[in-house]
Tab-separated table of N, CA, C and O in Angstrom:
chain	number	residue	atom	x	y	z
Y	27	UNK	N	103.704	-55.479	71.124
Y	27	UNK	CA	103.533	-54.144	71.632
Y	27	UNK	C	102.052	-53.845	71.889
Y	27	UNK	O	101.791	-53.335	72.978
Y	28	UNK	N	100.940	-54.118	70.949
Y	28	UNK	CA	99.861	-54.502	71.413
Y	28	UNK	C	99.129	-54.760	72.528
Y	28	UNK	O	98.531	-54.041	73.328
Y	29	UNK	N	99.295	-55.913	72.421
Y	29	UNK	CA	99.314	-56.990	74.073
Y	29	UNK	C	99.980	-56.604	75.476
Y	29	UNK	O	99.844	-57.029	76.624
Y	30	UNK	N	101.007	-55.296	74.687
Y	30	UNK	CA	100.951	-55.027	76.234
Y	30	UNK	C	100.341	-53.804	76.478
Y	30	UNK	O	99.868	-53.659	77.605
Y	31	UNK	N	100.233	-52.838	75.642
Y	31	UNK	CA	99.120	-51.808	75.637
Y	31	UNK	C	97.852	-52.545	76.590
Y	31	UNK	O	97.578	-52.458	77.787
Y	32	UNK	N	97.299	-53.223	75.570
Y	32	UNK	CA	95.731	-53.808	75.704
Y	32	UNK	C	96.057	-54.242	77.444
Y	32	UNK	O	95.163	-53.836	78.187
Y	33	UNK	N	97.009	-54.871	78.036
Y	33	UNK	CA	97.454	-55.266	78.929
Y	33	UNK	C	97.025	-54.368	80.218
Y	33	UNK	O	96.197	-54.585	81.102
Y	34	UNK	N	98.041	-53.110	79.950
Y	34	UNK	CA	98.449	-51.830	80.263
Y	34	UNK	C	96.768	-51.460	80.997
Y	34	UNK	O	96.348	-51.327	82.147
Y	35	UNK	N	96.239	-51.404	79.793
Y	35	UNK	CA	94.472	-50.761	80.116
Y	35	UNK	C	93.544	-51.354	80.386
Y	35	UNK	O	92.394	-50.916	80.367
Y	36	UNK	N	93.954	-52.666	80.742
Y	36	UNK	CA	92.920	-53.430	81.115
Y	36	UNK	C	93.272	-53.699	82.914
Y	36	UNK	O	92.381	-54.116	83.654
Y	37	UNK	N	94.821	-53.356	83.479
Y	37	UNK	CA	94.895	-53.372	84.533
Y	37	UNK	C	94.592	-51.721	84.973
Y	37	UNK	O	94.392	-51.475	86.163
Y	38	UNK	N	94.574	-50.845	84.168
Y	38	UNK	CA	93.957	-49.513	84.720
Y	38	UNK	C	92.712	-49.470	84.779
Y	38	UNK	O	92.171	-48.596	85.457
Y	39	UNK	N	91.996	-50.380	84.099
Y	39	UNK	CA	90.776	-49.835	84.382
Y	39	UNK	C	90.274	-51.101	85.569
Y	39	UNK	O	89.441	-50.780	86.416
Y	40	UNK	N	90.684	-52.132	85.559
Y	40	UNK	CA	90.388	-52.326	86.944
Y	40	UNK	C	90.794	-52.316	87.847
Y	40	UNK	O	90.144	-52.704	88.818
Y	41	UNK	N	92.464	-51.725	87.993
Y	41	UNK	CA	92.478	-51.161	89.183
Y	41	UNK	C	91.228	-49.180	89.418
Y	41	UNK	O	90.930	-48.537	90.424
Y	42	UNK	N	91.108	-49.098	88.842
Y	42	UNK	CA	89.948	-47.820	89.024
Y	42	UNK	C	88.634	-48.597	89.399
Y	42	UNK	O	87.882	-48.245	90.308
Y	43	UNK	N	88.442	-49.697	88.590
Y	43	UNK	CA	87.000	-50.063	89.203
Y	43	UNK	C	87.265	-50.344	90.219
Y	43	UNK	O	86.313	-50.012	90.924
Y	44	UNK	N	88.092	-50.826	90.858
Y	44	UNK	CA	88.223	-51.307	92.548
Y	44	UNK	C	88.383	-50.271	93.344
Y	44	UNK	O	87.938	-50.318	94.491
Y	45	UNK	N	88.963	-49.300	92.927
Y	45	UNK	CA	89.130	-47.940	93.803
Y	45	UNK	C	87.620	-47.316	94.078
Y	45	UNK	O	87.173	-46.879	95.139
Y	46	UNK	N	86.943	-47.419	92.717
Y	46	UNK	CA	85.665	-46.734	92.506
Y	46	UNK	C	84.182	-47.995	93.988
Y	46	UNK	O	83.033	-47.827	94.396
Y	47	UNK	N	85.340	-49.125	94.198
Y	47	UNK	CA	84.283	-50.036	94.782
Y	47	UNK	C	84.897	-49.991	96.176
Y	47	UNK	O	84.086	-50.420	96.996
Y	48	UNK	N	85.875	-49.675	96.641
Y	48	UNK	CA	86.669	-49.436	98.126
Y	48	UNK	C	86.735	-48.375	98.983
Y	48	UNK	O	86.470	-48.316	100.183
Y	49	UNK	N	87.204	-47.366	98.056
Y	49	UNK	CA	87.258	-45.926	98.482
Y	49	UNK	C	85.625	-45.529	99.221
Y	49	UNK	O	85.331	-45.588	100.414
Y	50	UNK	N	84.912	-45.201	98.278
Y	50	UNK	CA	83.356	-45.133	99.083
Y	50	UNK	C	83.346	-45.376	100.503
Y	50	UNK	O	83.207	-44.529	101.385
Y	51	UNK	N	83.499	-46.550	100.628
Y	51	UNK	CA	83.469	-47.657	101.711
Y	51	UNK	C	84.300	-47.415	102.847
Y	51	UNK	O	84.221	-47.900	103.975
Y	52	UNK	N	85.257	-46.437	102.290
Y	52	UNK	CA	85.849	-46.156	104.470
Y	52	UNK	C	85.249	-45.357	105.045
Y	52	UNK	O	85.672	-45.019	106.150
Y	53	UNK	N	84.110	-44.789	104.546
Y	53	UNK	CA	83.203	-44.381	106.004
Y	53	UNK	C	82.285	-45.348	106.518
Y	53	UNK	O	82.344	-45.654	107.709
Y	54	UNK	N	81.378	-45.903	105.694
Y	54	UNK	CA	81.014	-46.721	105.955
Y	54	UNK	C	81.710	-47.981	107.151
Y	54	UNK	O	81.127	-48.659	107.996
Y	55	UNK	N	82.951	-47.924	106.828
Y	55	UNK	CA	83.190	-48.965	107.836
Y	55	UNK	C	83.712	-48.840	109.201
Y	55	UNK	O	84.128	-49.742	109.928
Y	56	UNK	N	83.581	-46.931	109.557
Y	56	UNK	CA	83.948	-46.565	110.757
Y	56	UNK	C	82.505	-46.585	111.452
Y	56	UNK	O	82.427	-46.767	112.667
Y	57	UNK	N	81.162	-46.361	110.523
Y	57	UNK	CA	79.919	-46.067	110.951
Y	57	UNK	C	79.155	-44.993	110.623
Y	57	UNK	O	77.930	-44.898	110.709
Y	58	UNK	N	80.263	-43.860	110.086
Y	58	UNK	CA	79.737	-42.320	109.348
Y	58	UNK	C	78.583	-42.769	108.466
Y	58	UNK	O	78.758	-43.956	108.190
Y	59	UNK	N	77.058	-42.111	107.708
Y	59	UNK	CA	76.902	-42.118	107.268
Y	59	UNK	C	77.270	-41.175	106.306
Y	59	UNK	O	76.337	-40.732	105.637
Y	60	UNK	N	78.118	-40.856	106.124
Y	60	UNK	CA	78.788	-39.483	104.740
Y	60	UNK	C	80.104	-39.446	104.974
Y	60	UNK	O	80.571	-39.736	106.075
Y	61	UNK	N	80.758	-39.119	104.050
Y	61	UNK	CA	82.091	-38.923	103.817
Y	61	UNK	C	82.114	-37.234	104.205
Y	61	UNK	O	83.207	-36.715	103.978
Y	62	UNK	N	81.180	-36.422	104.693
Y	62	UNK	CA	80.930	-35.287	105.483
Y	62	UNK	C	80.629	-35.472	106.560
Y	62	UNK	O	80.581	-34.406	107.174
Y	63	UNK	N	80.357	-36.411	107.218
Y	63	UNK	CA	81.054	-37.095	108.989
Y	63	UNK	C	81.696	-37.565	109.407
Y	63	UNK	O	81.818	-37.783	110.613
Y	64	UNK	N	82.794	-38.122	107.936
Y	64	UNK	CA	84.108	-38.710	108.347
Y	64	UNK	C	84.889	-36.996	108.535
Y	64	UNK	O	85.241	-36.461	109.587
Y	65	UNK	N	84.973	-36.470	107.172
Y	65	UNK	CA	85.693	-35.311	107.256
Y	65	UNK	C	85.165	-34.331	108.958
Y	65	UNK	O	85.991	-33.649	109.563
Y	66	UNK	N	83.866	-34.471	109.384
Y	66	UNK	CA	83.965	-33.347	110.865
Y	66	UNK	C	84.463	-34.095	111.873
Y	66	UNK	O	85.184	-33.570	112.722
Y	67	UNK	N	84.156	-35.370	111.912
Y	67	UNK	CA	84.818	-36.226	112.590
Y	67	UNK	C	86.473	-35.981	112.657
Y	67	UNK	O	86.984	-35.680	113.736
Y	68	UNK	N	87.039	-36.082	111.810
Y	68	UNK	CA	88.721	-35.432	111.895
Y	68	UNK	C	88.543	-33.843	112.117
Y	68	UNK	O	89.300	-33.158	112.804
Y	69	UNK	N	87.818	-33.543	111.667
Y	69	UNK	CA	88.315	-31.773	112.207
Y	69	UNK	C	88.357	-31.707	113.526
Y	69	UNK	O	88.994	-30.931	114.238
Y	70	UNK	N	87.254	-33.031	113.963
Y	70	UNK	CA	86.800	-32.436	115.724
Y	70	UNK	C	88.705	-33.125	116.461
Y	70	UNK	O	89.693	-32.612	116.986
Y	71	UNK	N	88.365	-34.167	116.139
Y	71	UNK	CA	89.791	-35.091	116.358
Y	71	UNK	C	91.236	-34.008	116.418
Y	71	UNK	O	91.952	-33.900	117.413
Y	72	UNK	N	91.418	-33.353	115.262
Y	72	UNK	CA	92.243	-32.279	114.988
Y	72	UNK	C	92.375	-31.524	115.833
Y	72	UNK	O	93.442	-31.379	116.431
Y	73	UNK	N	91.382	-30.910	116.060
Y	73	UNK	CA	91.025	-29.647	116.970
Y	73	UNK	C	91.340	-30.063	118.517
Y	73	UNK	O	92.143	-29.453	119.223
Y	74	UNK	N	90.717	-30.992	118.857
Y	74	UNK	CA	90.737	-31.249	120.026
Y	74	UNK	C	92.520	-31.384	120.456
Y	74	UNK	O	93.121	-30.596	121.187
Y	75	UNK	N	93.174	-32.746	119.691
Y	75	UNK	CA	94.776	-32.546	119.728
Y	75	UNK	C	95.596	-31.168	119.943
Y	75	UNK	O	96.431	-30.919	120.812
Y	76	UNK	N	95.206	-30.503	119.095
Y	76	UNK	CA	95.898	-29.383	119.417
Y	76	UNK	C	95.529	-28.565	120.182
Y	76	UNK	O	96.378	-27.698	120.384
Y	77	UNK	N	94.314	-28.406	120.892
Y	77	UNK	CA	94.219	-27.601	122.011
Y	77	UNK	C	94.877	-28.388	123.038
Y	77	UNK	O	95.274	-27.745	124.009
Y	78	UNK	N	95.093	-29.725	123.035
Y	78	UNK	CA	95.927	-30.323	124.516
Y	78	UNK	C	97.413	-29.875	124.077
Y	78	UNK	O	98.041	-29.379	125.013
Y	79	UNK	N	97.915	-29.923	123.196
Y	79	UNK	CA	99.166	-29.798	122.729
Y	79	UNK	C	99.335	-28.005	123.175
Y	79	UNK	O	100.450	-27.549	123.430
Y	80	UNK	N	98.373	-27.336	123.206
Y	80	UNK	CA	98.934	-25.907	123.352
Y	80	UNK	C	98.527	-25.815	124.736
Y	80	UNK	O	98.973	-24.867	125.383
Y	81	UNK	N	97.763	-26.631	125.292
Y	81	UNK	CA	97.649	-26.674	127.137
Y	81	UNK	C	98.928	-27.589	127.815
Y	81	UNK	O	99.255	-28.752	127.578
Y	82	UNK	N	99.393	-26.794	128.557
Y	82	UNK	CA	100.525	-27.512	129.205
Y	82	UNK	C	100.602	-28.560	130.395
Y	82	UNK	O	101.494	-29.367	130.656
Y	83	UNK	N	98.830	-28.185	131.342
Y	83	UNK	CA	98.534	-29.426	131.978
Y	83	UNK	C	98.331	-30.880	131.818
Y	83	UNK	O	98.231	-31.853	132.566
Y	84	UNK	N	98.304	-30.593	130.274
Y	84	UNK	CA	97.621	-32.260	129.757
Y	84	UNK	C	98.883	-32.312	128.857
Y	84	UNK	O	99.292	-31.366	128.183
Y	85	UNK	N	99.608	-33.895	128.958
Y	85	UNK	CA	100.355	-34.712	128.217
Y	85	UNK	C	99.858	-35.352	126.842
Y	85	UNK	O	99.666	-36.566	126.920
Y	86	UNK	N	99.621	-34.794	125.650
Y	86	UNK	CA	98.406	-34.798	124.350
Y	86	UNK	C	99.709	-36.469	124.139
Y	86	UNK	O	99.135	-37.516	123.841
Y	87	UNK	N	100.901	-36.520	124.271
Y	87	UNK	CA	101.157	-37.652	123.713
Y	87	UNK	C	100.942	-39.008	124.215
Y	87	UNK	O	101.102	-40.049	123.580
Y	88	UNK	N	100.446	-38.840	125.790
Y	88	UNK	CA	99.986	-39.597	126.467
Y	88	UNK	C	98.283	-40.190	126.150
Y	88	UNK	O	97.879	-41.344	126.295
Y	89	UNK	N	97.628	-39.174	125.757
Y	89	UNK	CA	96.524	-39.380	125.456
Y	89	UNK	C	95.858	-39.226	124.175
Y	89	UNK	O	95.945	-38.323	123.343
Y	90	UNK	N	95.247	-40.184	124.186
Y	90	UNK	CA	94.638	-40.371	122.063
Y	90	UNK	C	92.903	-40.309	122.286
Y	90	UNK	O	92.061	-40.661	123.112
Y	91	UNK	N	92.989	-39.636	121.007
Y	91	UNK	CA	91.954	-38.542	120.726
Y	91	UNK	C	90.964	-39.846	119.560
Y	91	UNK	O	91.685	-40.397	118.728
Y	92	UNK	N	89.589	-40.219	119.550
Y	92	UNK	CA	89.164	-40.223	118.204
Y	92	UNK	C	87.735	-40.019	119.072
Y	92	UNK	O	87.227	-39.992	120.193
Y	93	UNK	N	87.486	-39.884	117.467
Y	93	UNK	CA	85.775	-39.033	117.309
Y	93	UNK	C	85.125	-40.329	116.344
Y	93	UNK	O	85.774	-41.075	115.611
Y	94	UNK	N	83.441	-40.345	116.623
Y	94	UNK	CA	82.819	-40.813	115.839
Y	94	UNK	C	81.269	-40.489	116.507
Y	94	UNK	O	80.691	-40.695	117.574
Y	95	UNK	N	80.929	-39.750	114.983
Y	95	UNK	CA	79.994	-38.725	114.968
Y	95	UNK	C	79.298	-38.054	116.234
Y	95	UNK	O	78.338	-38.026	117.003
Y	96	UNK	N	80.766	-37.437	115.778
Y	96	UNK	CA	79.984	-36.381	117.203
Y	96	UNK	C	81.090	-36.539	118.396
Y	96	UNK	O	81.816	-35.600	118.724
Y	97	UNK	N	81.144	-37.978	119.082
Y	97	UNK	CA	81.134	-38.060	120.371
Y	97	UNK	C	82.998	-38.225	120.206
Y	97	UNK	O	83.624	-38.511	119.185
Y	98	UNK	N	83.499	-37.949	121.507
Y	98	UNK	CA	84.579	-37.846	121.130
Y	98	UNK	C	85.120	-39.478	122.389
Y	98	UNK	O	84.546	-39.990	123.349
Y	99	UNK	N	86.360	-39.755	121.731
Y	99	UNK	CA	86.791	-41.214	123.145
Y	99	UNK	C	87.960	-40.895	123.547
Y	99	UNK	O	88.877	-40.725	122.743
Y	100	UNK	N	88.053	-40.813	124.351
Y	100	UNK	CA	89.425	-40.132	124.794
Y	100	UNK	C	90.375	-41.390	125.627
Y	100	UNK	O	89.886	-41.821	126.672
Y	101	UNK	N	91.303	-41.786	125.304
Y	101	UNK	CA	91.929	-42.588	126.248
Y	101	UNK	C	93.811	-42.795	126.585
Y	101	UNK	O	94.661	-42.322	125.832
Y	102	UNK	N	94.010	-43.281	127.365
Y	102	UNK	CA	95.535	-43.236	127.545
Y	102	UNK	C	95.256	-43.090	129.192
Y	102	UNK	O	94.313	-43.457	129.893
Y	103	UNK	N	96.751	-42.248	129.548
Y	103	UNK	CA	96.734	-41.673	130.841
Y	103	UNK	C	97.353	-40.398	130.906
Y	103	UNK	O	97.947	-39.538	130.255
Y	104	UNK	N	96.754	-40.825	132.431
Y	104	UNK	CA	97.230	-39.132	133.054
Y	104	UNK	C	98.140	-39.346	134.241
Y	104	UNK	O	98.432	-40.465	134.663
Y	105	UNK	N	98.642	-38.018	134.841
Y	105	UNK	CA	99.596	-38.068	135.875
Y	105	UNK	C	98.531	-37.948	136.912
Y	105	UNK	O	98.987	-38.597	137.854
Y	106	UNK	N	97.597	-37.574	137.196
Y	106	UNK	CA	96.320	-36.922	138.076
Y	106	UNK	C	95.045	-36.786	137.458
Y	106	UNK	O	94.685	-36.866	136.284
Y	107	UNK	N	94.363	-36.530	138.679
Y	107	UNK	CA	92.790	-35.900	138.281
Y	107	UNK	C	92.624	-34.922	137.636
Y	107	UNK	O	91.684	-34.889	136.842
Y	108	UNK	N	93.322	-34.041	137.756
Y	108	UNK	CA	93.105	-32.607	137.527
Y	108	UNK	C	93.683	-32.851	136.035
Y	108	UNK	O	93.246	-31.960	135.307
Y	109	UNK	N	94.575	-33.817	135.281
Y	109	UNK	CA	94.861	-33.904	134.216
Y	109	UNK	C	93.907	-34.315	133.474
Y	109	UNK	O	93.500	-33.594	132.563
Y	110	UNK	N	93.360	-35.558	133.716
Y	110	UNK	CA	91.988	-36.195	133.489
Y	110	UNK	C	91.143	-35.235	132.899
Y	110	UNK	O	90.892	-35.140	131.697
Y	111	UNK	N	90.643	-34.405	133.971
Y	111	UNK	CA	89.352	-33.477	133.782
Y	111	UNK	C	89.897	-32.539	132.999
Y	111	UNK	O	89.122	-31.878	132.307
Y	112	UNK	N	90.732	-32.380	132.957
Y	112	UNK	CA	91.063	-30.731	132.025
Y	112	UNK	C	91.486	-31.436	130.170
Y	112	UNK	O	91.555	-30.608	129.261
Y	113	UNK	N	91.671	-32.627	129.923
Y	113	UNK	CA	91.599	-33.136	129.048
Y	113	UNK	C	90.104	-33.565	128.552
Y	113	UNK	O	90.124	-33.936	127.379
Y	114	UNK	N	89.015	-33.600	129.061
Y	114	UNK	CA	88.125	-33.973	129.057
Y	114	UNK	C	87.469	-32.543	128.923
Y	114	UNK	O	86.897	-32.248	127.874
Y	115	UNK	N	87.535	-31.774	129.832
Y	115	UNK	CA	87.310	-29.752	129.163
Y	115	UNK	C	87.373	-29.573	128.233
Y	115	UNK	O	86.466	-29.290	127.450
Y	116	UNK	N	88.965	-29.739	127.965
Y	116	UNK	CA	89.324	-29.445	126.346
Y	116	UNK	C	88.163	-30.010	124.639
Y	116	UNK	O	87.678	-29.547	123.606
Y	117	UNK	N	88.276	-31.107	125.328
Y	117	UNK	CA	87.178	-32.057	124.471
Y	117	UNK	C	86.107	-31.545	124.377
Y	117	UNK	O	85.668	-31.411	123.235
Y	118	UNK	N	85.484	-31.185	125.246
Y	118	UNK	CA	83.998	-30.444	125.523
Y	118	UNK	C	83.915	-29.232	124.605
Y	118	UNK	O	83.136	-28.933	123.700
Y	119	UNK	N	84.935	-28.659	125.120
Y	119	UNK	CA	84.700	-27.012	124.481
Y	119	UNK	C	85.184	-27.239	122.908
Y	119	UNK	O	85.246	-26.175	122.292
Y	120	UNK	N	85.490	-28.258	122.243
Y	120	UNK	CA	85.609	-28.057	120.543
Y	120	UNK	C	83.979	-27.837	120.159
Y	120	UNK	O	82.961	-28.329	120.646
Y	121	UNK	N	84.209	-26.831	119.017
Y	121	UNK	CA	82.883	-27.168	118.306
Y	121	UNK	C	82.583	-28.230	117.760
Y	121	UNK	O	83.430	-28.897	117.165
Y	122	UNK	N	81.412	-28.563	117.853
Y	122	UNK	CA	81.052	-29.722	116.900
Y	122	UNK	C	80.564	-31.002	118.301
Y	122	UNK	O	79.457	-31.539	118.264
Y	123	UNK	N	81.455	-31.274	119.288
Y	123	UNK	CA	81.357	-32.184	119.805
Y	123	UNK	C	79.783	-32.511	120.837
Y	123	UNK	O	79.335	-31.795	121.732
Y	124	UNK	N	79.298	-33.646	120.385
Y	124	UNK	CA	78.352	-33.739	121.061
Y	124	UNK	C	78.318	-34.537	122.108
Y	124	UNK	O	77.214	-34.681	122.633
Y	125	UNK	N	79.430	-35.227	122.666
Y	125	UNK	CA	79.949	-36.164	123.820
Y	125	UNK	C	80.904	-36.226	123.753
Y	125	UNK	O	81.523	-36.041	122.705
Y	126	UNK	N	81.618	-36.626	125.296
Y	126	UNK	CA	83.021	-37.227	125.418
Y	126	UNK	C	82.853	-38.673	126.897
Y	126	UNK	O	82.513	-38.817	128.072
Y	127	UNK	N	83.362	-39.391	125.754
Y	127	UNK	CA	83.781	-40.432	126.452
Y	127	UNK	C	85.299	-40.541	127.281
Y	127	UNK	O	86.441	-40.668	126.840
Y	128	UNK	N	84.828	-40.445	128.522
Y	128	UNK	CA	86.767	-39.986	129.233
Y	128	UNK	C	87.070	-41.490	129.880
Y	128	UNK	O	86.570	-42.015	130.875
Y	129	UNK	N	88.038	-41.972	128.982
Y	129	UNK	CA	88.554	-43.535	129.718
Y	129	UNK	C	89.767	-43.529	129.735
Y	129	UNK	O	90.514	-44.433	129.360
Y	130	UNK	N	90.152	-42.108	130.342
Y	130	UNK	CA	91.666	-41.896	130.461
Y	130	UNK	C	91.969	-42.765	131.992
Y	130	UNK	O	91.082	-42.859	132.840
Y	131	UNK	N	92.949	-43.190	132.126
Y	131	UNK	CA	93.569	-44.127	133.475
Y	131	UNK	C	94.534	-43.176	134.006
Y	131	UNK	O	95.376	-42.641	133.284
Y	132	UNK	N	94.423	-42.947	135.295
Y	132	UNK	CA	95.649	-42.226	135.622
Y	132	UNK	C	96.463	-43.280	136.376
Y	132	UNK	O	95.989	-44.293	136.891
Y	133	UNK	N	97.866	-42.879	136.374
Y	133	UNK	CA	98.790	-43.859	136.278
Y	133	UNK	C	98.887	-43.916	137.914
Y	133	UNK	O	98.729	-42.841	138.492
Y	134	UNK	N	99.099	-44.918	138.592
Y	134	UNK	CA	99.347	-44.746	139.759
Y	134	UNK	C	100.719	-44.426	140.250
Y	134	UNK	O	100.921	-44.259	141.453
């Protein structure tokens, strides 16, 4: 009963040291320097989705949204130009965003 106690706490505590050595590390491996540019980074991401989702010109399931610091990448397709650019508006006008990359394809 011992041995498996001692067992018990010796796999908790290193599964915690590994958490304590991994976790840190997913900003780092998008490029954020802070786990407070991963988190605006998703707000901008967030934000942006749902303003296409409540605009009816732009197809939000057609097109995927990510951010990294700051700049936003926008890609997928569109039915038209006018879809294109007004997805690329949307992007613009979130707070926070300091670029948008538009590599949306419209479909022929």
């Amino acid at each position: 009963m011992l041995a498996r106690t001692t067992l018990a706490a010796a796999l908790a505590a290193t599964l915690s040291a590994a958490a304590l050595v991994v976790l840190p590390g997913c900003a780092v491996v998008r490029g954020q320097e802070t786990v407070g540019s991963y988190v605006d980074d998703a707000t901008i991401t967030t934000q942006v989705k749902a303003k296409m989702i409540d605009n009816k010109q732009v197809d939000a399931g057609a097109i995927k949204v990510e951010t990294l610091n700051g700049t936003v990448m926008l890609s997928g397709f569109a039915k038209n130009e006018t879809e294109r650019s007004t997805a690329e508006s949307i992007a613009k006008n979130v707070n926070g965003v300091k670029s948008v990359k538009n590599e949306i394809a419209i479909r022929p």
